[in-house]
């Protein structure tokens, strides 16, 4: 196959389970990328290259000719040890921690012989993507490489195929140079040089784009002017493309039976109280523990809200191969329990923490929310903040971390908070809960308009337009 549009990402649109008789059952995932590219790859117009994430995925990859598990979807069967070191060791425990400033630096990171092994695996894993892309791309094809898992791929691909037009897009924030330089010197350089192998790099926020450019200037000695980085005779454009929501598609999904059938149960749970909602993966950067502490602070300092609010906290499992994530899940459960022990009364449970992933129930909850809390420590974009206003029935108040990329576009109609400041967040919850229905619905109209400004198809088109 020679494709003229290719996409590369660690997690792809398909994952596999085994049924009772050992047969393979494919499942399609959701999200912005699937919405932007899924149609084109299904129609065979684009090739989506992604990694097999589990043993069952690897089996599916091996059983399909050339790993082509579906029209336009190629799964790479990467050695599980290499994959684990690259994905868990480098991508999720190192690059993710750097870009979200997650280290408690008194103790971590420590770069030693083990991290060297992991780094070599990451080089190999990125190179497996470069090899697959190089083999499948038509002359002059456009290749869009996604995220921190594949920082080295653009350069590795260019070495094999100088004719290709290559873009790289980061869905995460980017760290300022003084923090980025926690990485070993050669690793820091290689990450930046890898991405500069692209003709264009993209970010969700000007803040992350600016931090990346400053890293290139300070670490590599690149020059930066007018949104263009120059280094060693190569030119890379730095662009900002803030991914938004496809309102029509999301509303259509929310109108389906599985979502609608969740509404009565949720309505009963909330009763005549206000619904304070949060929806996240149980991810360190999402700041769920401080979110619950802010709610506790609200109930302690503003007793008028006791018995008048129900906090639904959906915290779905994520990255459970990493001990930090398992511990964090425990901390979230502990604080939720503490809040209930302190404040629950006969007919009122202050917090309902749900850890079972249920997309339909999340969509139903957006419709009913009065206040949506999105308080990440740092976030590339955050689509929860954008989905909520689009699906809200009566209008909602948004309490939003200023460290989320989404704050650039939604900040004007939100209560912006410093995510570390529990007292300030509690105060913002109080203001949000106190807002009138008129204020909420007027704000929600503006929030929804901003949230849908660059839907996935337009976002993809903008990345393509940035290529030479
Ligand atoms: C972030 C990243 C994505 C990643 C997602 C889920 O949003 O930017 O690239 O797919 O997290 O993480 P996971 O490790 O479960 O793929």
Short mmCIF file of C-alpha atoms and ligand atoms in Angstrom, two decimals:
data_model
loop_
_atom_site.label_atom_id
_atom_site.label_comp_id
_atom_site.label_asym_id
_atom_site.label_seq_id
_atom_site.Cartn_x
_atom_site.Cartn_y
_atom_site.Cartn_z
CA UNK A 1 0.00 0.00 0.00
CA UNK A 2 1.17 3.51 -0.70
CA UNK A 3 -0.81 6.07 1.25
CA UNK A 4 -0.73 9.81 0.64
CA UNK A 5 -1.95 10.68 4.16
CA UNK A 6 -0.58 8.83 7.17
CA UNK A 7 -1.17 9.24 10.88
CA UNK A 8 0.99 7.74 13.61
CA UNK A 9 0.04 7.45 17.27
CA UNK A 10 0.73 5.07 20.12
CA UNK A 11 -2.93 4.36 20.86
CA UNK A 12 -4.97 3.71 17.74
CA UNK A 13 -8.67 3.51 16.95
CA UNK A 14 -8.96 -0.26 17.51
CA UNK A 15 -8.21 -2.55 20.41
CA UNK A 16 -8.85 -6.28 20.77
CA UNK A 17 -10.34 -8.68 23.32
CA UNK A 18 -10.83 -12.43 23.14
CA UNK A 19 -14.30 -13.97 23.33
CA UNK A 20 -15.13 -17.19 25.23
CA UNK A 21 -13.91 -19.35 22.38
CA UNK A 22 -10.65 -17.45 21.93
CA UNK A 23 -11.87 -15.47 18.90
CA UNK A 24 -10.71 -11.87 18.41
CA UNK A 25 -13.24 -9.11 19.03
CA UNK A 26 -12.28 -5.61 17.88
CA UNK A 27 -13.47 -2.48 19.70
CA UNK A 28 -13.41 1.05 18.31
CA UNK A 29 -12.28 3.79 20.69
CA UNK A 30 -13.51 7.39 20.73
CA UNK A 31 -11.83 10.77 21.10
CA UNK A 32 -10.76 13.66 18.93
CA UNK A 33 -8.28 11.75 16.77
CA UNK A 34 -10.79 9.03 15.93
CA UNK A 35 -13.35 11.67 15.06
CA UNK A 36 -10.83 13.54 12.86
CA UNK A 37 -9.21 10.64 11.07
CA UNK A 38 -11.44 7.62 11.69
CA UNK A 39 -13.64 8.18 8.64
CA UNK A 40 -10.73 8.65 6.24
CA UNK A 41 -8.88 5.58 7.54
CA UNK A 42 -12.04 3.44 7.43
CA UNK A 43 -12.55 4.48 3.82
CA UNK A 44 -8.96 3.47 3.11
CA UNK A 45 -7.99 7.07 2.17
CA UNK A 46 -5.57 7.40 5.05
CA UNK A 47 -3.32 4.95 6.86
CA UNK A 48 -3.27 5.05 10.65
CA UNK A 49 -0.19 3.37 12.10
CA UNK A 50 -0.42 2.55 15.82
CA UNK A 51 1.04 0.20 18.40
CA UNK A 52 -0.41 -3.09 19.61
CA UNK A 53 -0.91 -2.27 23.31
CA UNK A 54 -1.77 -5.68 24.74
CA UNK A 55 -1.02 -9.34 24.04
CA UNK A 56 -4.40 -9.66 22.32
CA UNK A 57 -3.63 -6.65 20.12
CA UNK A 58 -0.30 -8.24 19.27
CA UNK A 59 -2.07 -11.43 18.30
CA UNK A 60 -4.44 -9.46 16.05
CA UNK A 61 -1.44 -7.72 14.45
CA UNK A 62 0.32 -11.03 13.77
CA UNK A 63 -2.78 -12.65 12.30
CA UNK A 64 -3.43 -9.81 9.85
CA UNK A 65 -1.31 -9.49 6.70
CA UNK A 66 1.23 -6.72 7.29
CA UNK A 67 -0.52 -5.85 10.57
CA UNK A 68 -3.45 -4.39 8.56
CA UNK A 69 -6.19 -5.26 11.06
CA UNK A 70 -8.82 -3.15 9.27
CA UNK A 71 -8.91 -0.94 6.16
CA UNK A 72 -6.52 1.91 6.86
CA UNK A 73 -5.37 0.66 10.28
CA UNK A 74 -1.94 -0.93 10.76
CA UNK A 75 -1.06 -2.31 14.19
CA UNK A 76 2.65 -2.65 14.95
CA UNK A 77 3.63 -5.80 16.80
CA UNK A 78 6.47 -4.41 18.90
CA UNK A 79 8.34 -6.70 21.29
CA UNK A 80 6.49 -6.47 24.63
CA UNK A 81 9.65 -5.73 26.63
CA UNK A 82 10.63 -2.93 24.26
CA UNK A 83 7.07 -1.62 24.34
CA UNK A 84 6.90 -1.67 28.14
CA UNK A 85 10.21 0.19 28.53
CA UNK A 86 9.28 2.76 25.90
CA UNK A 87 5.63 3.32 26.89
CA UNK A 88 5.71 2.90 30.67
CA UNK A 89 9.35 3.75 31.34
CA UNK A 90 10.02 6.69 29.00
CA UNK A 91 6.74 8.02 27.60
CA UNK A 92 4.51 7.82 30.67
CA UNK A 93 7.01 7.92 33.56
CA UNK A 94 9.50 10.40 32.12
CA UNK A 95 8.31 12.55 29.21
CA UNK A 96 4.77 12.82 30.62
CA UNK A 97 6.17 13.79 34.04
CA UNK A 98 8.44 16.42 32.50
CA UNK A 99 5.75 18.04 30.38
CA UNK A 100 3.26 18.13 33.28
CA UNK A 101 5.89 19.16 35.88
CA UNK A 102 4.89 16.15 37.98
CA UNK A 103 8.14 15.25 39.73
CA UNK A 104 8.60 15.68 43.46
CA UNK A 105 12.20 16.67 42.71
CA UNK A 106 13.69 15.94 46.13
CA UNK A 107 13.51 12.27 45.18
CA UNK A 108 12.89 11.94 41.48
CA UNK A 109 13.80 11.67 38.69
CA UNK A 110 16.92 9.52 38.94
CA UNK A 111 18.58 8.66 35.65
CA UNK A 112 20.62 5.47 35.93
CA UNK A 113 21.45 2.28 34.02
CA UNK A 114 17.81 1.24 33.99
CA UNK A 115 16.70 4.52 32.45
CA UNK A 116 19.41 4.09 29.79
CA UNK A 117 17.91 0.72 28.86
CA UNK A 118 14.49 2.29 28.71
CA UNK A 119 15.79 5.09 26.51
CA UNK A 120 17.30 2.62 24.04
CA UNK A 121 13.92 0.85 23.90
CA UNK A 122 12.20 4.18 23.21
CA UNK A 123 14.60 4.84 20.31
CA UNK A 124 13.81 1.40 18.94
CA UNK A 125 10.05 1.77 19.37
CA UNK A 126 10.02 5.18 17.64
CA UNK A 127 12.15 3.73 14.87
CA UNK A 128 9.67 0.89 14.34
CA UNK A 129 7.07 3.57 13.58
CA UNK A 130 9.48 5.38 11.25
CA UNK A 131 10.18 2.14 9.37
CA UNK A 132 6.49 1.31 8.97
CA UNK A 133 5.65 4.83 7.81
CA UNK A 134 8.57 4.91 5.38
CA UNK A 135 7.42 1.62 3.85
CA UNK A 136 3.82 2.68 3.40
CA UNK A 137 4.06 6.33 2.31
CA UNK A 138 3.58 7.38 -1.30
CA UNK A 139 6.13 9.84 -2.74
CA UNK A 140 5.64 13.28 -1.14
CA UNK A 141 2.97 11.95 1.25
CA UNK A 142 1.88 13.89 4.36
CA UNK A 143 2.63 12.15 7.65
CA UNK A 144 1.15 13.42 10.92
CA UNK A 145 2.95 12.06 13.98
CA UNK A 146 1.17 12.42 17.32
CA UNK A 147 2.50 13.09 20.78
CA UNK A 148 5.34 12.46 23.21
CA UNK A 149 5.39 8.72 22.56
CA UNK A 150 6.83 9.45 19.12
CA UNK A 151 9.14 12.42 19.58
CA UNK A 152 12.03 10.82 17.68
CA UNK A 153 9.99 9.48 14.78
CA UNK A 154 9.95 12.63 12.60
CA UNK A 155 13.76 12.73 12.34
CA UNK A 156 14.09 8.95 11.95
CA UNK A 157 11.50 9.07 9.18
CA UNK A 158 13.13 12.00 7.40
CA UNK A 159 16.45 10.14 7.33
CA UNK A 160 14.72 7.30 5.48
CA UNK A 161 12.38 9.39 3.33
CA UNK A 162 13.48 13.01 2.76
CA UNK A 163 10.64 13.43 0.24
CA UNK A 164 7.87 13.23 2.85
CA UNK A 165 6.03 16.17 4.41
CA UNK A 166 6.11 15.52 8.14
CA UNK A 167 4.13 17.11 10.97
CA UNK A 168 4.31 16.44 14.69
CA UNK A 169 1.55 17.37 17.14
CA UNK A 170 1.87 17.40 20.95
CA UNK A 171 -1.33 16.82 22.92
CA UNK A 172 0.49 17.59 26.17
CA UNK A 173 1.82 20.84 27.56
CA UNK A 174 5.52 21.57 27.09
CA UNK A 175 7.89 22.25 29.98
CA UNK A 176 9.89 25.47 30.31
CA UNK A 177 13.63 25.02 29.56
CA UNK A 178 14.78 24.98 33.18
CA UNK A 179 12.46 22.04 33.90
CA UNK A 180 12.92 20.29 30.54
CA UNK A 181 16.65 20.19 31.34
CA UNK A 182 16.02 17.71 34.15
CA UNK A 183 16.35 15.20 31.32
CA UNK A 184 19.85 13.85 30.67
CA UNK A 185 21.58 16.27 28.26
CA UNK A 186 21.72 13.85 25.33
CA UNK A 187 18.09 12.80 25.83
CA UNK A 188 16.91 16.43 25.95
CA UNK A 189 18.78 17.19 22.72
CA UNK A 190 17.56 14.06 20.98
CA UNK A 191 13.90 14.74 21.83
CA UNK A 192 14.12 18.26 20.41
CA UNK A 193 16.13 17.20 17.35
CA UNK A 194 13.67 14.35 16.78
CA UNK A 195 10.75 16.74 16.65
CA UNK A 196 12.66 19.24 14.51
CA UNK A 197 12.84 16.48 11.92
CA UNK A 198 9.25 17.59 11.19
CA UNK A 199 8.40 20.44 8.82
CA UNK A 200 5.79 21.66 11.28
CA UNK A 201 5.21 21.04 14.97
CA UNK A 202 1.86 21.82 16.58
CA UNK A 203 0.51 22.45 20.08
CA UNK A 204 -2.89 23.15 21.63
CA UNK A 205 -1.81 26.40 23.31
CA UNK A 206 0.59 29.26 22.53
CA UNK A 207 2.02 28.68 26.02
CA UNK A 208 3.22 25.17 25.09
CA UNK A 209 4.42 26.27 21.64
CA UNK A 210 6.43 29.08 23.20
CA UNK A 211 7.99 26.75 25.81
CA UNK A 212 9.02 24.30 23.08
CA UNK A 213 10.61 27.06 21.01
CA UNK A 214 12.50 28.35 24.07
CA UNK A 215 13.82 24.83 24.74
CA UNK A 216 15.09 24.63 21.15
CA UNK A 217 16.78 28.03 21.46
CA UNK A 218 18.37 27.33 24.85
CA UNK A 219 19.27 23.65 24.49
CA UNK A 220 20.12 23.43 20.80
CA UNK A 221 21.05 27.03 20.00
CA UNK A 222 18.30 27.14 17.34
CA UNK A 223 17.02 30.51 16.16
CA UNK A 224 13.33 31.40 16.45
CA UNK A 225 11.57 34.17 14.59
CA UNK A 226 8.06 34.67 13.30
CA UNK A 227 6.92 31.23 14.43
CA UNK A 228 9.77 29.49 12.58
CA UNK A 229 12.64 27.54 14.16
CA UNK A 230 15.90 27.22 12.24
CA UNK A 231 18.54 24.72 13.19
CA UNK A 232 21.37 23.11 11.23
CA UNK A 233 19.95 24.24 7.92
CA UNK A 234 16.46 22.92 8.62
CA UNK A 235 13.30 24.93 9.09
CA UNK A 236 10.38 23.91 11.29
CA UNK A 237 7.17 25.91 11.65
CA UNK A 238 5.66 26.11 15.15
CA UNK A 239 1.86 26.22 15.06
CA UNK A 240 -1.01 26.43 17.52
CA UNK A 241 -4.12 24.39 16.70
CA UNK A 242 -6.44 24.12 19.72
CA UNK A 243 -8.53 21.00 19.19
CA UNK A 244 -12.26 21.52 19.74
CA UNK A 245 -15.46 19.52 19.71
CA UNK A 246 -17.66 18.44 16.82
CA UNK A 247 -20.95 19.57 18.37
CA UNK A 248 -23.19 17.74 15.90
CA UNK A 249 -21.43 14.43 16.35
CA UNK A 250 -21.32 14.70 20.16
CA UNK A 251 -25.00 15.67 20.44
CA UNK A 252 -25.97 12.84 18.13
CA UNK A 253 -24.03 10.41 20.31
CA UNK A 254 -25.69 11.82 23.43
CA UNK A 255 -29.15 11.33 21.92
CA UNK A 256 -28.64 7.56 21.68
CA UNK A 257 -30.53 5.16 23.93
CA UNK A 258 -27.63 4.10 26.13
CA UNK A 259 -27.08 7.74 27.17
CA UNK A 260 -30.76 8.60 27.52
CA UNK A 261 -31.42 5.51 29.63
CA UNK A 262 -28.83 6.71 32.18
CA UNK A 263 -30.65 9.99 32.79
CA UNK A 264 -33.44 8.85 35.15
CA UNK A 265 -30.98 7.12 37.51
CA UNK A 266 -28.76 10.20 37.64
CA UNK A 267 -31.76 12.50 38.17
CA UNK A 268 -32.84 10.38 41.09
CA UNK A 269 -29.37 10.43 42.60
CA UNK A 270 -29.18 14.23 42.44
CA UNK A 271 -32.80 14.96 43.43
CA UNK A 272 -33.49 18.67 43.91
CA UNK A 273 -29.87 19.42 44.78
CA UNK A 274 -27.25 20.99 42.54
CA UNK A 275 -24.93 18.64 40.67
CA UNK A 276 -21.20 19.31 40.90
CA UNK A 277 -19.55 17.10 38.28
CA UNK A 278 -16.01 16.08 37.36
CA UNK A 279 -14.97 13.51 34.76
CA UNK A 280 -11.36 12.39 34.40
CA UNK A 281 -9.05 9.50 33.90
CA UNK A 282 -7.47 8.79 37.30
CA UNK A 283 -4.39 10.62 36.19
CA UNK A 284 -1.86 12.37 38.44
CA UNK A 285 -2.07 15.57 36.41
CA UNK A 286 -5.85 15.77 36.78
CA UNK A 287 -5.56 16.84 40.43
CA UNK A 288 -8.56 14.86 41.63
CA UNK A 289 -7.41 14.73 45.25
CA UNK A 290 -7.18 18.54 45.53
CA UNK A 291 -10.54 18.75 43.78
CA UNK A 292 -12.12 16.64 46.53
CA UNK A 293 -10.25 18.62 49.18
CA UNK A 294 -11.67 21.82 47.69
CA UNK A 295 -15.18 20.41 47.99
CA UNK A 296 -14.45 19.46 51.61
CA UNK A 297 -13.18 22.99 52.24
CA UNK A 298 -16.38 24.37 50.70
CA UNK A 299 -18.56 22.24 52.98
CA UNK A 300 -16.49 23.23 56.02
CA UNK A 301 -16.37 26.96 55.37
CA UNK A 302 -19.75 27.47 53.68
CA UNK A 303 -22.15 25.27 55.66
CA UNK A 304 -25.09 26.59 53.64
CA UNK A 305 -24.13 24.13 50.88
CA UNK A 306 -24.37 21.06 53.09
CA UNK A 307 -27.21 18.90 51.88
CA UNK A 308 -27.72 21.12 48.83
CA UNK A 309 -25.03 19.75 46.49
CA UNK A 310 -24.17 16.30 45.20
CA UNK A 311 -20.65 15.83 43.88
CA UNK A 312 -20.38 13.17 41.19
CA UNK A 313 -16.73 12.38 40.59
CA UNK A 314 -16.08 10.01 37.69
CA UNK A 315 -12.47 8.87 37.90
CA UNK A 316 -11.80 6.13 35.39
CA UNK A 317 -8.84 3.74 35.64
CA UNK A 318 -5.72 4.74 33.74
CA UNK A 319 -2.14 3.45 33.37
CA UNK A 320 -2.47 0.92 36.16
CA UNK A 321 0.85 -0.69 35.22
CA UNK A 322 2.47 2.27 37.00
CA UNK A 323 2.63 2.09 40.83
CA UNK A 324 2.23 5.89 41.18
CA UNK A 325 -1.13 5.64 39.42
CA UNK A 326 -2.35 2.78 41.58
CA UNK A 327 -1.40 4.73 44.70
CA UNK A 328 -3.09 7.85 43.40
CA UNK A 329 -6.30 5.90 42.82
CA UNK A 330 -6.13 4.85 46.49
CA UNK A 331 -5.66 8.47 47.58
CA UNK A 332 -8.69 9.59 45.54
CA UNK A 333 -10.83 6.89 47.16
CA UNK A 334 -9.58 7.77 50.63
CA UNK A 335 -10.39 11.49 50.40
CA UNK A 336 -13.84 10.77 48.93
CA UNK A 337 -14.52 8.44 51.86
CA UNK A 338 -13.30 11.03 54.36
CA UNK A 339 -15.61 13.70 52.95
CA UNK A 340 -18.56 11.35 53.24
CA UNK A 341 -17.62 10.34 56.77
CA UNK A 342 -17.41 13.96 57.83
CA UNK A 343 -20.59 15.27 56.25
CA UNK A 344 -23.04 12.54 55.19
CA UNK A 345 -26.49 12.70 56.77
CA UNK A 346 -29.52 10.43 56.71
CA UNK A 347 -30.68 11.37 53.21
CA UNK A 348 -27.51 12.88 51.72
CA UNK A 349 -24.27 11.38 50.41
CA UNK A 350 -21.98 14.34 49.56
CA UNK A 351 -19.65 12.52 47.10
CA UNK A 352 -20.38 9.70 44.68
CA UNK A 353 -17.06 8.48 43.34
CA UNK A 354 -17.39 6.21 40.31
CA UNK A 355 -14.34 4.39 39.03
CA UNK A 356 -16.04 2.16 36.45
CA UNK A 357 -15.58 3.55 32.95
CA UNK A 358 -18.99 4.31 31.45
CA UNK A 359 -18.87 6.76 28.55
CA UNK A 360 -22.65 6.84 28.12
CA UNK A 361 -23.15 7.76 31.78
CA UNK A 362 -20.54 10.55 31.45
CA UNK A 363 -22.42 12.06 28.52
CA UNK A 364 -25.69 11.85 30.45
CA UNK A 365 -24.11 13.57 33.47
CA UNK A 366 -22.93 16.52 31.35
CA UNK A 367 -26.54 17.20 30.46
CA UNK A 368 -27.51 17.57 34.13
CA UNK A 369 -24.45 19.27 35.64
CA UNK A 370 -24.86 22.64 37.36
CA UNK A 371 -21.16 23.10 38.01
CA UNK A 372 -18.31 21.37 36.18
CA UNK A 373 -14.95 21.18 37.96
CA UNK A 374 -11.88 20.82 35.73
CA UNK A 375 -8.80 21.55 37.82
CA UNK A 376 -5.74 19.84 36.29
CA UNK A 377 -2.27 20.75 37.52
CA UNK A 378 -1.40 21.17 33.86
CA UNK A 379 -3.11 19.85 30.76
CA UNK A 380 -2.38 20.10 27.05
CA UNK A 381 -6.00 20.96 26.26
CA UNK A 382 -8.75 19.18 28.30
CA UNK A 383 -11.78 18.18 26.30
CA UNK A 384 -14.03 17.61 29.34
CA UNK A 385 -14.14 21.39 29.77
CA UNK A 386 -15.33 21.64 26.17
CA UNK A 387 -17.77 18.72 26.10
CA UNK A 388 -19.66 19.86 29.21
CA UNK A 389 -20.94 23.17 27.82
CA UNK A 390 -21.88 21.54 24.49
CA UNK A 391 -24.10 18.93 26.18
CA UNK A 392 -25.41 21.00 29.09
CA UNK A 393 -29.23 21.16 29.12
CA UNK A 394 -29.86 24.19 31.34
CA UNK A 395 -26.41 25.80 31.34
CA UNK A 396 -23.55 25.19 33.71
CA UNK A 397 -20.83 27.09 35.55
CA UNK A 398 -17.28 26.03 34.76
CA UNK A 399 -14.55 26.07 37.40
CA UNK A 400 -11.39 25.71 35.34
CA UNK A 401 -7.69 25.45 36.07
CA UNK A 402 -5.73 28.25 34.46
CA UNK A 403 -3.06 25.60 33.71
CA UNK A 404 -5.29 23.79 31.21
CA UNK A 405 -4.78 24.63 27.54
CA UNK A 406 -8.57 25.03 27.36
CA UNK A 407 -8.31 28.08 29.65
CA UNK A 408 -7.00 30.11 26.67
CA UNK A 409 -10.31 29.75 24.90
CA UNK A 410 -12.79 29.24 27.76
CA UNK A 411 -11.26 31.40 30.50
CA UNK A 412 -13.37 34.46 29.76
CA UNK A 413 -16.57 32.61 30.79
CA UNK A 414 -15.17 30.46 33.63
CA UNK A 415 -14.04 30.75 37.22
CA UNK A 416 -10.31 30.36 36.66
CA UNK A 417 -8.32 28.85 39.52
CA UNK A 418 -4.78 28.10 40.54
CA UNK A 419 -5.00 24.29 40.76
CA UNK A 420 -2.72 24.12 43.82
CA UNK A 421 -4.87 26.53 45.81
CA UNK A 422 -7.59 24.50 47.50
CA UNK A 423 -8.97 27.56 49.31
CA UNK A 424 -9.32 29.52 46.09
CA UNK A 425 -10.93 26.55 44.35
CA UNK A 426 -13.43 26.16 47.21
CA UNK A 427 -14.28 29.85 46.85
CA UNK A 428 -14.71 29.45 43.09
CA UNK A 429 -17.06 26.50 43.70
CA UNK A 430 -19.09 28.72 46.02
CA UNK A 431 -19.33 31.47 43.39
CA UNK A 432 -20.21 28.93 40.68
CA UNK A 433 -22.91 27.27 42.80
CA UNK A 434 -24.36 30.71 43.59
CA UNK A 435 -24.74 31.79 39.96
CA UNK A 436 -28.21 32.36 38.59
CA UNK A 437 -29.75 30.24 35.86
CA UNK A 438 -29.66 33.24 33.48
CA UNK A 439 -25.96 33.86 34.01
CA UNK A 440 -25.22 30.17 33.57
CA UNK A 441 -27.13 29.74 30.38
CA UNK A 442 -25.70 32.91 28.78
CA UNK A 443 -22.15 31.84 29.69
CA UNK A 444 -22.73 28.32 28.45
CA UNK A 445 -23.72 29.60 25.02
CA UNK A 446 -20.38 31.43 24.82
CA UNK A 447 -18.45 28.45 26.22
CA UNK A 448 -20.03 26.09 23.70
CA UNK A 449 -19.24 28.45 20.83
CA UNK A 450 -15.58 28.65 21.90
CA UNK A 451 -15.41 24.89 22.49
CA UNK A 452 -16.53 24.12 18.95
CA UNK A 453 -14.42 26.73 17.14
CA UNK A 454 -11.95 24.17 15.76
CA UNK A 455 -13.65 20.77 15.47
CA UNK A 456 -11.49 17.70 14.75
CA UNK A 457 -11.83 17.83 10.96
CA UNK A 458 -10.76 21.50 10.85
CA UNK A 459 -7.98 20.81 13.35
CA UNK A 460 -6.62 18.09 11.10
CA UNK A 461 -6.93 20.34 8.06
CA UNK A 462 -4.96 23.05 9.90
CA UNK A 463 -2.11 20.62 10.58
CA UNK A 464 -2.05 19.61 6.93
CA UNK A 465 -2.13 23.23 5.81
CA UNK A 466 0.95 23.94 7.94
CA UNK A 467 3.00 21.45 5.92
CA UNK A 468 4.99 22.65 2.89
C1 LIG B 1 -3.16 11.86 26.84
C2 LIG B 1 -2.20 11.75 25.69
C3 LIG B 1 -2.71 10.79 24.66
C4 LIG B 1 -3.05 9.48 25.31
C5 LIG B 1 -4.03 9.69 26.45
C6 LIG B 1 -4.39 8.40 27.16
O1 LIG B 1 -4.31 12.52 26.47
O2 LIG B 1 -1.95 13.01 25.12
O3 LIG B 1 -1.73 10.57 23.69
O4 LIG B 1 -3.60 8.62 24.34
O5 LIG B 1 -3.48 10.59 27.35
O6 LIG B 1 -3.28 7.84 27.71
P1 LIG B 1 -2.95 6.33 27.50
O7 LIG B 1 -1.61 6.13 28.15
O8 LIG B 1 -4.04 5.59 28.18
O9 LIG B 1 -2.92 6.08 26.01
#
